[in-house]
Amino acid sequence: MTTTTHDIVAKLWGLCHVLRDDGVTYNEYVTELTYLLFLKMLEETGRENRLPDGYRWGILARREGVEQLDYYKSMLLDLGKARDDLVSAIFTDAQTRLRKPTNLKALTSNIDQLDWFSAREEGLGNLYEGLLEKNAADKKSGAGQYFTPRPLIDCVVRLMQPQPGEVVQDPAAGTAGFLVAADRYIKDHTDELYELSEAQAFFQRHNAFVGGELVPDTHRLCMMNLLLHGIEGGVANIDTLSPDGEALSKADVILTNPPFGTKKGGGRPTRSDFSVTADTSNKQLAFVEHIVRALKSGGRAAVVVPDNVLFEDNTGRRLRTWLMDLCNLHTILRLPTGIFYAQGVKTNVLFVQRGRIDKGNTKAVWVYDMRANMPAFGKTRPLTVADFANFEAAFGADPNGGSERQDQGEEGRWRRFTREMIAARNDNLDIAWLRDTEAEAEEALTEPEDIAAAIVGHLRAALEDIEALSEELEPDNVADPAGVPEAAE
């Protein structure tokens, strides 16, 4: 983020004090600002023709007092019924929490006074991304659960190398971080799409990026983010683990950080095509099955998962066996702790390629341990792009793990484990060989927010273990003696 963009983001975040004075809660800040910023940014980019007649930023900003607030409330209701699909997606069921006309006037006046010339020059999408990151970094907002650290996203995208003409999917899109980064990667390698034909450029803007997001307010932020980066729609407000998820386009590339935990009320996925995880409420296991089924033959994926996906028995083991049969699980990155704003759970990135046959695709798994002997990341030691340099060098230039690789031995971070070695571990992929210094690193934490995040992480990890054990003890959750379920289509 440049200094100019940082300054504008700081000014926007400062407006949250106005919102708080009117009773708007932390988790509603960015949603409330998004409504106003959308209208202003359409004016700044000359695209107000997307709005119904009579609804323009200038009309709203000029009004005063109760008349302005009433006009704004009416505007939100009518924009939710707009013919423009993207406009209606952002404003569906929209309503303001503002009650005082003076606060709305303060917001519109302050937004008008921002340096919009510089914002346009540096990219309105970058400005909005900065606001989302600021919101995620604020523990009180609770938005961290929807925000994957940008250095991690950029690392994954560089390794996966999305190409023009490929369908890129995120089945748990959040605020669209992975999709926006994939779009940026392609634009950087095609001179902002100018090297492509008109038809190819149209595909990139309208059809290349697809996905789903369950939470309505997060979906609004997602659609706004896509729009400001020149991507038209593509992400539906759906539960990917419901039958709606079956309708998502088959993908060449899947990049995602699915939600952790279990479905509320212990509910199971309702997908008719699920056979491996149909009996579990563990969402991350179910998302892994979705990813395998949604990949085209030869397609590739990178997915962030918590440790329990690597070691959970019964459904977890069946899923891993099935995954390694249908896909080449060529790489696992063990991520350091403390890198997620609202989650202290231990996480990994699985890199897979969907096989062209349905048996025996994984011959060996390479594991990179970026967790042991690493600093405790947090507010005082944020994650950076440079932290991934050694892993990217070890991974190599082939997005499907085919580059020449060198096992670094028991003293190194990068090791190879054959399929036979993994089978001898009962397909447990939670592989570690370096001494874990996590406790020592956590003792060095000084910021109260970082200490609290570490404590919460341990509690959540314990809760995950309890939930997994509870599922194993359920009488209707016994492993099928017949073995691995049938292959995905």
Tab-separated table of C-alpha atoms in Angstrom:
chain	number	residue	atom	x	y	z
A	1	MET	CA	0.000	0.000	0.000
A	2	THR	CA	1.474	3.382	-1.000
A	3	THR	CA	1.731	6.299	1.408
A	4	THR	CA	-1.094	8.138	-0.385
A	5	THR	CA	-3.431	5.158	-0.271
A	6	HIS	CA	-2.483	4.544	3.369
A	7	ASP	CA	-3.361	8.150	4.244
A	8	ILE	CA	-6.750	7.959	2.506
A	9	VAL	CA	-7.528	4.638	4.217
A	10	ALA	CA	-6.634	6.196	7.570
A	11	LYS	CA	-9.036	9.065	6.898
A	12	LEU	CA	-11.807	6.650	5.907
A	13	TRP	CA	-11.210	4.570	9.024
A	14	GLY	CA	-11.365	7.769	11.032
A	15	LEU	CA	-14.961	8.157	9.845
A	16	CYS	CA	-15.782	5.073	11.884
A	17	HIS	CA	-15.801	7.338	14.927
A	18	VAL	CA	-18.789	9.108	13.365
A	19	LEU	CA	-20.474	5.743	12.803
A	20	ARG	CA	-19.767	4.620	16.361
A	21	ASP	CA	-21.315	7.797	17.727
A	22	ASP	CA	-24.505	6.824	15.916
A	23	GLY	CA	-24.620	3.329	17.381
A	24	VAL	CA	-23.043	1.474	14.444
A	25	THR	CA	-21.090	-1.549	15.727
A	26	TYR	CA	-17.537	-2.479	14.734
A	27	ASN	CA	-18.614	-5.356	12.508
A	28	GLU	CA	-20.917	-2.995	10.559
A	29	TYR	CA	-18.336	-0.267	9.875
A	30	VAL	CA	-17.129	-1.307	6.448
A	31	THR	CA	-20.575	-2.421	5.289
A	32	GLU	CA	-21.970	1.024	6.132
A	33	LEU	CA	-19.057	2.777	4.432
A	34	THR	CA	-19.348	0.485	1.404
A	35	TYR	CA	-22.822	1.787	0.570
A	36	LEU	CA	-21.558	5.370	0.471
A	37	LEU	CA	-18.212	4.571	-1.181
A	38	PHE	CA	-19.933	2.607	-3.935
A	39	LEU	CA	-22.044	5.616	-4.878
A	40	LYS	CA	-19.095	8.007	-4.700
A	41	MET	CA	-16.784	5.736	-6.678
A	42	LEU	CA	-19.335	5.321	-9.461
A	43	GLU	CA	-19.373	9.108	-9.716
A	44	GLU	CA	-15.571	9.246	-9.758
A	45	THR	CA	-15.309	6.613	-12.508
A	46	GLY	CA	-18.167	7.957	-14.658
A	47	ARG	CA	-20.309	4.851	-14.253
A	48	GLU	CA	-23.389	6.296	-12.563
A	49	ASN	CA	-25.449	5.094	-15.517
A	50	ARG	CA	-25.496	1.747	-13.717
A	51	LEU	CA	-27.798	3.313	-11.113
A	52	PRO	CA	-31.539	3.943	-11.563
A	53	ASP	CA	-32.476	7.484	-12.574
A	54	GLY	CA	-32.687	9.910	-9.683
A	55	TYR	CA	-30.135	8.135	-7.528
A	56	ARG	CA	-26.751	9.802	-7.726
A	57	TRP	CA	-24.029	10.681	-5.240
A	58	GLY	CA	-24.315	14.382	-6.048
A	59	ILE	CA	-28.021	14.441	-5.229
A	60	LEU	CA	-27.407	12.683	-1.915
A	61	ALA	CA	-24.421	14.850	-0.941
A	62	ARG	CA	-26.239	18.147	-1.605
A	63	ARG	CA	-29.194	17.367	0.629
A	64	GLU	CA	-29.377	18.367	4.279
A	65	GLY	CA	-30.876	17.177	7.535
A	66	VAL	CA	-33.785	14.791	7.770
A	67	GLU	CA	-34.424	15.133	4.026
A	68	GLN	CA	-30.967	13.694	3.275
A	69	LEU	CA	-31.383	10.772	5.670
A	70	ASP	CA	-34.846	9.923	4.325
A	71	TYR	CA	-33.557	10.121	0.739
A	72	TYR	CA	-30.652	7.834	1.656
A	73	LYS	CA	-32.926	5.220	3.258
A	74	SER	CA	-35.193	5.272	0.214
A	75	MET	CA	-32.174	5.015	-2.065
A	76	LEU	CA	-30.882	1.883	-0.331
A	77	LEU	CA	-34.245	0.138	-0.662
A	78	ASP	CA	-34.616	0.927	-4.353
A	79	LEU	CA	-31.019	0.096	-5.285
A	80	GLY	CA	-31.599	-3.398	-3.925
A	81	LYS	CA	-34.179	-3.796	-6.713
A	82	ALA	CA	-31.967	-2.330	-9.463
A	83	ARG	CA	-31.855	-4.041	-12.842
A	84	ASP	CA	-28.052	-4.003	-12.793
A	85	ASP	CA	-27.114	-7.358	-11.231
A	86	LEU	CA	-24.024	-6.082	-9.457
A	87	VAL	CA	-25.786	-3.037	-8.024
A	88	SER	CA	-28.646	-5.169	-6.715
A	89	ALA	CA	-26.175	-7.704	-5.262
A	90	ILE	CA	-24.454	-4.990	-3.236
A	91	PHE	CA	-27.685	-3.374	-2.031
A	92	THR	CA	-29.969	-6.392	-1.537
A	93	ASP	CA	-31.641	-5.997	1.888
A	94	ALA	CA	-29.397	-2.989	2.541
A	95	GLN	CA	-30.347	-0.665	5.355
A	96	THR	CA	-28.456	2.015	7.186
A	97	ARG	CA	-27.881	1.968	10.926
A	98	LEU	CA	-27.514	5.758	10.927
A	99	ARG	CA	-30.147	7.573	12.933
A	100	LYS	CA	-28.808	11.130	13.194
A	101	PRO	CA	-28.947	13.328	10.065
A	102	THR	CA	-25.876	15.250	11.237
A	103	ASN	CA	-23.778	12.071	11.125
A	104	LEU	CA	-24.812	11.220	7.573
A	105	LYS	CA	-23.914	14.775	6.551
A	106	ALA	CA	-20.531	14.432	8.244
A	107	LEU	CA	-19.862	11.223	6.326
A	108	THR	CA	-20.856	12.548	2.894
A	109	SER	CA	-18.905	15.789	3.431
A	110	ASN	CA	-15.759	14.008	4.572
A	111	ILE	CA	-15.927	11.484	1.737
A	112	ASP	CA	-16.301	14.329	-0.776
A	113	GLN	CA	-13.173	15.996	0.636
A	114	LEU	CA	-10.878	12.972	0.139
A	115	ASP	CA	-8.123	13.198	-2.481
A	116	TRP	CA	-10.044	11.351	-5.167
A	117	PHE	CA	-7.630	12.329	-7.932
A	118	SER	CA	-4.801	10.490	-6.156
A	119	ALA	CA	-7.121	7.615	-5.272
A	120	ARG	CA	-8.016	7.163	-8.954
A	121	GLU	CA	-4.370	7.378	-9.965
A	122	GLU	CA	-3.363	4.672	-7.517
A	123	GLY	CA	-6.446	2.534	-8.074
A	124	LEU	CA	-9.760	2.601	-6.267
A	125	GLY	CA	-9.483	-1.152	-5.843
A	126	ASN	CA	-6.250	-0.722	-3.889
A	127	LEU	CA	-7.982	1.854	-1.702
A	128	TYR	CA	-10.835	-0.500	-0.915
A	129	GLU	CA	-8.476	-3.433	-0.287
A	130	GLY	CA	-6.633	-1.214	2.176
A	131	LEU	CA	-9.866	-0.466	3.994
A	132	LEU	CA	-10.710	-4.180	4.200
A	133	GLU	CA	-7.250	-4.936	5.567
A	134	LYS	CA	-7.564	-2.163	8.134
A	135	ASN	CA	-10.902	-3.574	9.237
A	136	ALA	CA	-9.516	-7.108	9.465
A	137	ALA	CA	-6.541	-5.980	11.529
A	138	ASP	CA	-8.868	-4.411	14.103
A	139	LYS	CA	-9.696	-7.244	16.515
A	140	LYS	CA	-12.949	-5.552	17.585
A	141	SER	CA	-14.374	-5.716	14.064
A	142	GLY	CA	-14.301	-9.515	13.991
A	143	ALA	CA	-13.555	-9.332	10.250
A	144	GLY	CA	-10.287	-11.264	10.448
A	145	GLN	CA	-12.130	-14.537	9.880
A	146	TYR	CA	-12.906	-13.388	6.340
A	147	PHE	CA	-9.459	-11.978	5.576
A	148	THR	CA	-6.478	-14.075	4.488
A	149	PRO	CA	-3.125	-12.270	4.920
A	150	ARG	CA	-2.151	-10.694	1.613
A	151	PRO	CA	1.483	-11.928	1.676
A	152	LEU	CA	0.158	-15.509	1.882
A	153	ILE	CA	-2.357	-14.911	-0.920
A	154	ASP	CA	0.306	-13.376	-3.158
A	155	CYS	CA	2.685	-16.285	-2.495
A	156	VAL	CA	0.019	-18.854	-3.399
A	157	VAL	CA	-0.975	-16.996	-6.567
A	158	ARG	CA	2.638	-16.671	-7.718
A	159	LEU	CA	3.112	-20.412	-7.306
A	160	MET	CA	-0.201	-21.402	-8.943
A	161	GLN	CA	0.334	-19.042	-11.909
A	162	PRO	CA	-3.269	-18.527	-13.145
A	163	GLN	CA	-3.347	-18.001	-16.900
A	164	PRO	CA	-5.639	-16.078	-19.284
A	165	GLY	CA	-8.576	-18.228	-20.354
A	166	GLU	CA	-8.614	-20.318	-17.183
A	167	VAL	CA	-11.595	-20.420	-14.807
A	168	VAL	CA	-10.427	-19.512	-11.299
A	169	GLN	CA	-12.743	-20.458	-8.436
A	170	ASP	CA	-12.908	-19.603	-4.738
A	171	PRO	CA	-15.786	-21.546	-3.126
A	172	ALA	CA	-15.430	-19.550	0.120
A	173	ALA	CA	-14.583	-16.187	-1.373
A	174	GLY	CA	-14.764	-13.928	1.681
A	175	THR	CA	-13.875	-10.426	0.455
A	176	ALA	CA	-12.415	-11.876	-2.804
A	177	GLY	CA	-8.746	-11.627	-1.849
A	178	PHE	CA	-7.658	-14.693	-3.841
A	179	LEU	CA	-9.709	-13.764	-6.922
A	180	VAL	CA	-8.453	-10.174	-6.953
A	181	ALA	CA	-4.843	-11.347	-6.592
A	182	ALA	CA	-5.278	-13.868	-9.421
A	183	ASP	CA	-6.724	-11.131	-11.615
A	184	ARG	CA	-3.782	-8.852	-10.735
A	185	TYR	CA	-1.298	-11.608	-11.616
A	186	ILE	CA	-2.882	-12.133	-15.041
A	187	LYS	CA	-3.045	-8.405	-15.757
A	188	ASP	CA	0.613	-7.995	-14.795
A	189	HIS	CA	1.534	-10.670	-17.341
A	190	THR	CA	-0.707	-9.398	-20.169
A	191	ASP	CA	-0.120	-5.623	-20.055
A	192	GLU	CA	-3.449	-5.022	-18.272
A	193	LEU	CA	-5.143	-7.489	-20.708
A	194	TYR	CA	-4.130	-5.391	-23.761
A	195	GLU	CA	-2.087	-8.312	-25.118
A	196	LEU	CA	-5.285	-10.371	-25.287
A	197	SER	CA	-7.908	-10.360	-28.020
A	198	GLU	CA	-11.185	-8.548	-27.368
A	199	ALA	CA	-12.954	-11.853	-26.727
A	200	GLN	CA	-10.229	-13.027	-24.348
A	201	ALA	CA	-10.293	-9.743	-22.415
A	202	PHE	CA	-14.089	-9.965	-22.138
A	203	PHE	CA	-13.758	-13.483	-20.721
A	204	GLN	CA	-11.295	-12.241	-18.105
A	205	ARG	CA	-13.603	-9.449	-16.964
A	206	HIS	CA	-16.877	-11.387	-17.010
A	207	ASN	CA	-16.341	-15.165	-16.841
A	208	ALA	CA	-12.878	-16.029	-15.511
A	209	PHE	CA	-13.579	-15.660	-11.796
A	210	VAL	CA	-16.303	-17.587	-9.977
A	211	GLY	CA	-17.123	-18.592	-6.442
A	212	GLY	CA	-19.496	-18.517	-3.518
A	213	GLU	CA	-19.796	-16.605	-0.246
A	214	LEU	CA	-22.348	-17.516	2.405
A	215	VAL	CA	-22.458	-14.390	4.613
A	216	PRO	CA	-24.591	-11.630	2.968
A	217	ASP	CA	-22.643	-8.647	4.334
A	218	THR	CA	-19.324	-10.248	3.395
A	219	HIS	CA	-20.743	-10.939	-0.059
A	220	ARG	CA	-21.429	-7.197	-0.456
A	221	LEU	CA	-17.802	-6.407	0.333
A	222	CYS	CA	-16.712	-9.132	-2.064
A	223	MET	CA	-18.788	-7.748	-4.948
A	224	MET	CA	-17.587	-4.202	-4.262
A	225	ASN	CA	-13.974	-5.389	-4.273
A	226	LEU	CA	-14.442	-7.247	-7.561
A	227	LEU	CA	-16.127	-4.260	-9.193
A	228	LEU	CA	-13.338	-1.871	-8.228
A	229	HIS	CA	-10.792	-4.260	-9.737
A	230	GLY	CA	-12.667	-4.458	-13.033
A	231	ILE	CA	-14.273	-7.854	-12.469
A	232	GLU	CA	-17.986	-8.144	-13.154
A	233	GLY	CA	-19.723	-10.414	-10.666
A	234	GLY	CA	-18.919	-14.110	-10.641
A	235	VAL	CA	-19.374	-14.769	-6.908
A	236	ALA	CA	-22.803	-15.916	-5.759
A	237	ASN	CA	-24.300	-15.469	-2.289
A	238	ILE	CA	-24.630	-19.219	-1.644
A	239	ASP	CA	-23.684	-22.021	0.717
A	240	THR	CA	-21.171	-24.025	-1.315
A	241	LEU	CA	-21.860	-27.100	0.828
A	242	SER	CA	-25.530	-27.023	-0.228
A	243	PRO	CA	-26.879	-28.105	-3.636
A	244	ASP	CA	-26.143	-24.552	-4.850
A	245	GLY	CA	-22.453	-25.420	-4.735
A	246	GLU	CA	-22.932	-28.117	-7.360
A	247	ALA	CA	-23.783	-25.406	-9.896
A	248	LEU	CA	-20.423	-23.639	-9.607
A	249	SER	CA	-18.406	-23.840	-12.817
A	250	LYS	CA	-15.729	-26.514	-13.074
A	251	ALA	CA	-12.413	-24.801	-12.527
A	252	ASP	CA	-8.892	-24.895	-13.904
A	253	VAL	CA	-7.605	-23.296	-10.692
A	254	ILE	CA	-9.085	-23.214	-7.175
A	255	LEU	CA	-7.607	-20.874	-4.575
A	256	THR	CA	-9.351	-20.708	-1.215
A	257	ASN	CA	-9.244	-20.419	2.565
A	258	PRO	CA	-12.502	-22.102	3.665
A	259	PRO	CA	-14.093	-21.325	7.040
A	260	PHE	CA	-12.889	-23.425	9.947
A	261	GLY	CA	-15.068	-25.252	12.444
A	262	THR	CA	-18.318	-27.172	12.147
A	263	LYS	CA	-21.643	-26.322	10.557
A	264	LYS	CA	-24.030	-24.661	13.007
A	265	GLY	CA	-26.227	-27.115	14.839
A	266	GLY	CA	-24.014	-30.005	13.724
A	267	GLY	CA	-25.613	-30.013	10.278
A	268	ARG	CA	-24.095	-32.065	7.462
A	269	PRO	CA	-23.451	-30.977	3.869
A	270	THR	CA	-26.555	-31.381	1.734
A	271	ARG	CA	-24.740	-31.965	-1.562
A	272	SER	CA	-26.070	-34.930	-3.525
A	273	ASP	CA	-22.637	-35.479	-5.087
A	274	PHE	CA	-20.775	-35.809	-1.766
A	275	SER	CA	-19.886	-39.365	-0.751
A	276	VAL	CA	-16.765	-38.968	1.391
A	277	THR	CA	-17.805	-36.205	3.809
A	278	ALA	CA	-21.586	-36.491	3.700
A	279	ASP	CA	-21.628	-37.725	7.306
A	280	THR	CA	-19.558	-34.959	8.901
A	281	SER	CA	-20.298	-31.452	10.122
A	282	ASN	CA	-16.610	-30.553	9.742
A	283	LYS	CA	-16.763	-27.790	7.142
A	284	GLN	CA	-13.133	-27.820	6.108
A	285	LEU	CA	-13.236	-31.552	5.299
A	286	ALA	CA	-16.356	-30.979	3.193
A	287	PHE	CA	-14.722	-28.071	1.353
A	288	VAL	CA	-11.781	-30.298	0.429
A	289	GLU	CA	-14.201	-32.755	-1.156
A	290	HIS	CA	-15.828	-29.893	-3.051
A	291	ILE	CA	-12.433	-28.771	-4.360
A	292	VAL	CA	-11.564	-32.220	-5.695
A	293	ARG	CA	-14.936	-32.544	-7.401
A	294	ALA	CA	-14.869	-28.990	-8.799
A	295	LEU	CA	-11.435	-29.273	-10.438
A	296	LYS	CA	-11.204	-30.084	-14.113
A	297	SER	CA	-8.978	-33.001	-15.075
A	298	GLY	CA	-5.432	-31.668	-14.758
A	299	GLY	CA	-6.632	-28.625	-12.815
A	300	ARG	CA	-4.718	-27.349	-9.801
A	301	ALA	CA	-5.647	-26.022	-6.389
A	302	ALA	CA	-4.185	-24.475	-3.258
A	303	VAL	CA	-6.310	-24.582	-0.112
A	304	VAL	CA	-5.666	-23.355	3.435
A	305	VAL	CA	-6.690	-25.955	6.031
A	306	PRO	CA	-6.225	-26.345	9.812
A	307	ASP	CA	-4.072	-29.151	11.197
A	308	ASN	CA	-7.028	-31.403	12.004
A	309	VAL	CA	-7.621	-31.980	8.275
A	310	LEU	CA	-4.186	-33.616	8.206
A	311	PHE	CA	-4.663	-35.963	11.159
A	312	GLU	CA	-8.394	-36.454	11.903
A	313	ASP	CA	-9.384	-40.141	11.836
A	314	ASN	CA	-12.428	-41.840	10.239
A	315	THR	CA	-13.893	-39.296	7.783
A	316	GLY	CA	-10.636	-37.339	7.767
A	317	ARG	CA	-8.554	-40.380	6.920
A	318	ARG	CA	-11.000	-41.542	4.228
A	319	LEU	CA	-10.897	-38.066	2.700
A	320	ARG	CA	-7.074	-37.957	2.619
A	321	THR	CA	-6.847	-41.428	1.057
A	322	TRP	CA	-9.446	-40.467	-1.544
A	323	LEU	CA	-7.720	-37.145	-2.190
A	324	MET	CA	-4.327	-38.765	-2.758
A	325	ASP	CA	-5.873	-41.301	-5.125
A	326	LEU	CA	-7.701	-38.776	-7.297
A	327	CYS	CA	-5.136	-35.977	-7.039
A	328	ASN	CA	-1.416	-35.480	-6.865
A	329	LEU	CA	-0.994	-33.949	-3.417
A	330	HIS	CA	2.509	-32.797	-4.195
A	331	THR	CA	3.138	-30.121	-1.533
A	332	ILE	CA	2.126	-29.192	2.007
A	333	LEU	CA	3.200	-25.876	3.507
A	334	ARG	CA	3.054	-25.844	7.326
A	335	LEU	CA	2.215	-22.220	8.095
A	336	PRO	CA	3.478	-20.339	11.139
A	337	THR	CA	1.087	-19.533	13.961
A	338	GLY	CA	-0.374	-16.085	14.578
A	339	ILE	CA	-0.696	-15.018	10.942
A	340	PHE	CA	-4.497	-14.802	10.907
A	341	TYR	CA	-6.028	-11.728	12.499
A	342	ALA	CA	-8.891	-13.518	14.228
A	343	GLN	CA	-7.609	-17.086	14.403
A	344	GLY	CA	-4.700	-18.591	16.264
A	345	VAL	CA	-5.264	-22.133	14.980
A	346	LYS	CA	-2.417	-23.927	13.227
A	347	THR	CA	-2.841	-23.967	9.477
A	348	ASN	CA	-1.363	-25.396	6.289
A	349	VAL	CA	-1.645	-24.959	2.544
A	350	LEU	CA	-2.315	-28.065	0.448
A	351	PHE	CA	-1.172	-27.889	-3.183
A	352	VAL	CA	-2.830	-30.469	-5.449
A	353	GLN	CA	-3.368	-31.305	-9.105
A	354	ARG	CA	-6.444	-33.279	-10.156
A	355	GLY	CA	-5.316	-36.484	-11.858
A	356	ARG	CA	-6.370	-37.699	-15.272
A	357	ILE	CA	-6.991	-41.144	-13.791
A	358	ASP	CA	-8.848	-41.995	-10.571
A	359	LYS	CA	-6.240	-44.045	-8.727
A	360	GLY	CA	-2.729	-43.637	-7.373
A	361	ASN	CA	-2.041	-40.062	-8.438
A	362	THR	CA	0.060	-39.135	-5.395
A	363	LYS	CA	3.506	-40.737	-5.520
A	364	ALA	CA	5.171	-38.535	-2.905
A	365	VAL	CA	4.361	-35.477	-0.770
A	366	TRP	CA	6.862	-32.690	-0.144
A	367	VAL	CA	6.446	-30.894	3.189
A	368	TYR	CA	7.885	-27.461	3.962
A	369	ASP	CA	7.929	-26.581	7.669
A	370	MET	CA	7.561	-22.819	8.001
A	371	ARG	CA	6.267	-23.185	11.567
A	372	ALA	CA	9.121	-24.534	13.685
A	373	ASN	CA	11.871	-22.129	14.768
A	374	MET	CA	9.923	-19.159	13.448
A	375	PRO	CA	9.028	-15.922	15.247
A	376	ALA	CA	5.571	-15.471	16.746
A	377	PHE	CA	3.803	-13.442	14.122
A	378	GLY	CA	1.323	-10.790	15.168
A	379	LYS	CA	0.916	-7.058	15.466
A	380	THR	CA	4.560	-6.439	16.387
A	381	ARG	CA	5.898	-8.923	13.796
A	382	PRO	CA	3.570	-8.985	10.777
A	383	LEU	CA	3.877	-11.539	8.012
A	384	THR	CA	5.701	-10.241	4.921
A	385	VAL	CA	6.321	-11.372	1.333
A	386	ALA	CA	9.986	-11.978	2.202
A	387	ASP	CA	8.983	-14.642	4.739
A	388	PHE	CA	7.919	-16.921	1.850
A	389	ALA	CA	11.058	-16.493	-0.296
A	390	ASN	CA	12.780	-19.720	0.772
A	391	PHE	CA	9.613	-21.763	0.369
A	392	GLU	CA	8.965	-20.377	-3.108
A	393	ALA	CA	12.540	-21.184	-4.125
A	394	ALA	CA	12.151	-24.767	-2.852
A	395	PHE	CA	8.735	-25.166	-4.521
A	396	GLY	CA	10.106	-24.333	-7.975
A	397	ALA	CA	8.661	-22.897	-11.177
A	398	ASP	CA	6.209	-25.701	-11.980
A	399	PRO	CA	2.763	-24.935	-10.449
A	400	ASN	CA	2.057	-28.676	-10.344
A	401	GLY	CA	5.101	-29.537	-8.251
A	402	GLY	CA	7.122	-30.999	-11.120
A	403	SER	CA	10.264	-28.919	-10.658
A	404	GLU	CA	13.491	-30.581	-9.536
A	405	ARG	CA	13.552	-30.568	-5.736
A	406	GLN	CA	16.188	-31.372	-3.137
A	407	ASP	CA	15.355	-32.995	0.198
A	408	GLN	CA	17.081	-30.956	2.921
A	409	GLY	CA	17.178	-33.773	5.469
A	410	GLU	CA	16.256	-33.794	9.144
A	411	GLU	CA	17.964	-30.457	9.817
A	412	GLY	CA	16.220	-28.663	6.948
A	413	ARG	CA	12.694	-27.386	6.379
A	414	TRP	CA	12.002	-29.209	3.105
A	415	ARG	CA	11.499	-32.983	2.974
A	416	ARG	CA	10.026	-35.657	0.714
A	417	PHE	CA	7.739	-38.432	1.969
A	418	THR	CA	6.770	-41.264	-0.366
A	419	ARG	CA	3.210	-42.516	-0.629
A	420	GLU	CA	4.343	-45.739	1.062
A	421	MET	CA	5.786	-43.796	4.012
A	422	ILE	CA	2.493	-41.919	4.397
A	423	ALA	CA	0.471	-45.141	4.181
A	424	ALA	CA	2.597	-46.524	7.033
A	425	ARG	CA	1.392	-43.521	9.066
A	426	ASN	CA	-2.255	-44.484	8.373
A	427	ASP	CA	-2.383	-41.581	5.904
A	428	ASN	CA	-1.728	-39.081	8.696
A	429	LEU	CA	-0.220	-36.017	6.973
A	430	ASP	CA	0.531	-34.023	10.116
A	431	ILE	CA	4.275	-34.487	9.592
A	432	ALA	CA	6.815	-32.593	11.682
A	433	TRP	CA	10.491	-33.318	12.350
A	434	LEU	CA	11.960	-30.032	13.611
A	435	ARG	CA	11.768	-29.072	17.277
A	436	ASP	CA	8.696	-26.884	17.733
A	437	THR	CA	9.659	-23.627	19.412
A	438	GLU	CA	6.139	-22.198	19.361
A	439	ALA	CA	5.954	-21.966	23.169
A	440	GLU	CA	9.244	-20.070	23.332
A	441	ALA	CA	8.115	-17.690	20.595
A	442	GLU	CA	4.808	-17.040	22.340
A	443	GLU	CA	6.640	-16.183	25.550
A	444	ALA	CA	8.267	-13.301	23.671
A	445	LEU	CA	4.906	-11.729	22.746
A	446	THR	CA	4.359	-8.278	24.233
A	447	GLU	CA	1.205	-6.868	22.625
A	448	PRO	CA	-1.970	-7.740	24.613
A	449	GLU	CA	-3.819	-8.413	21.341
A	450	ASP	CA	-1.169	-10.932	20.227
A	451	ILE	CA	-1.172	-12.676	23.620
A	452	ALA	CA	-4.975	-12.881	23.556
A	453	ALA	CA	-4.893	-14.278	20.002
A	454	ALA	CA	-2.452	-16.992	21.073
A	455	ILE	CA	-4.694	-17.986	23.991
A	456	VAL	CA	-7.771	-18.042	21.773
A	457	GLY	CA	-5.867	-20.155	19.260
A	458	HIS	CA	-5.066	-22.807	21.848
A	459	LEU	CA	-8.681	-22.844	23.059
A	460	ARG	CA	-10.020	-23.196	19.530
A	461	ALA	CA	-7.570	-25.973	18.735
A	462	ALA	CA	-8.722	-27.810	21.870
A	463	LEU	CA	-12.356	-27.306	20.853
A	464	GLU	CA	-11.604	-28.706	17.376
A	465	ASP	CA	-10.101	-31.822	18.993
A	466	ILE	CA	-13.160	-32.247	21.225
A	467	GLU	CA	-15.551	-31.859	18.277
A	468	ALA	CA	-13.551	-34.348	16.216
A	469	LEU	CA	-13.596	-36.862	19.089
A	470	SER	CA	-17.335	-36.344	19.559
A	471	GLU	CA	-17.956	-37.129	15.875
A	472	GLU	CA	-15.813	-40.260	16.082
A	473	LEU	CA	-17.913	-41.491	19.023
A	474	GLU	CA	-21.223	-41.062	17.201
A	475	PRO	CA	-22.618	-44.485	16.300
A	476	ASP	CA	-23.640	-43.399	12.781
A	477	ASN	CA	-20.147	-42.157	11.948
A	478	VAL	CA	-18.301	-45.470	11.626
A	479	ALA	CA	-15.887	-45.923	8.740
A	480	ASP	CA	-17.243	-47.913	5.802
A	481	PRO	CA	-15.568	-51.375	5.932
A	482	ALA	CA	-15.817	-51.538	2.148
A	483	GLY	CA	-13.055	-48.941	1.929
A	484	VAL	CA	-12.717	-45.733	-0.009
A	485	PRO	CA	-15.861	-44.248	-1.591
A	486	GLU	CA	-16.225	-44.237	-5.357
A	487	ALA	CA	-14.188	-41.745	-7.353
A	488	ALA	CA	-15.525	-38.304	-8.159
A	489	GLU	CA	-16.778	-37.673	-11.634
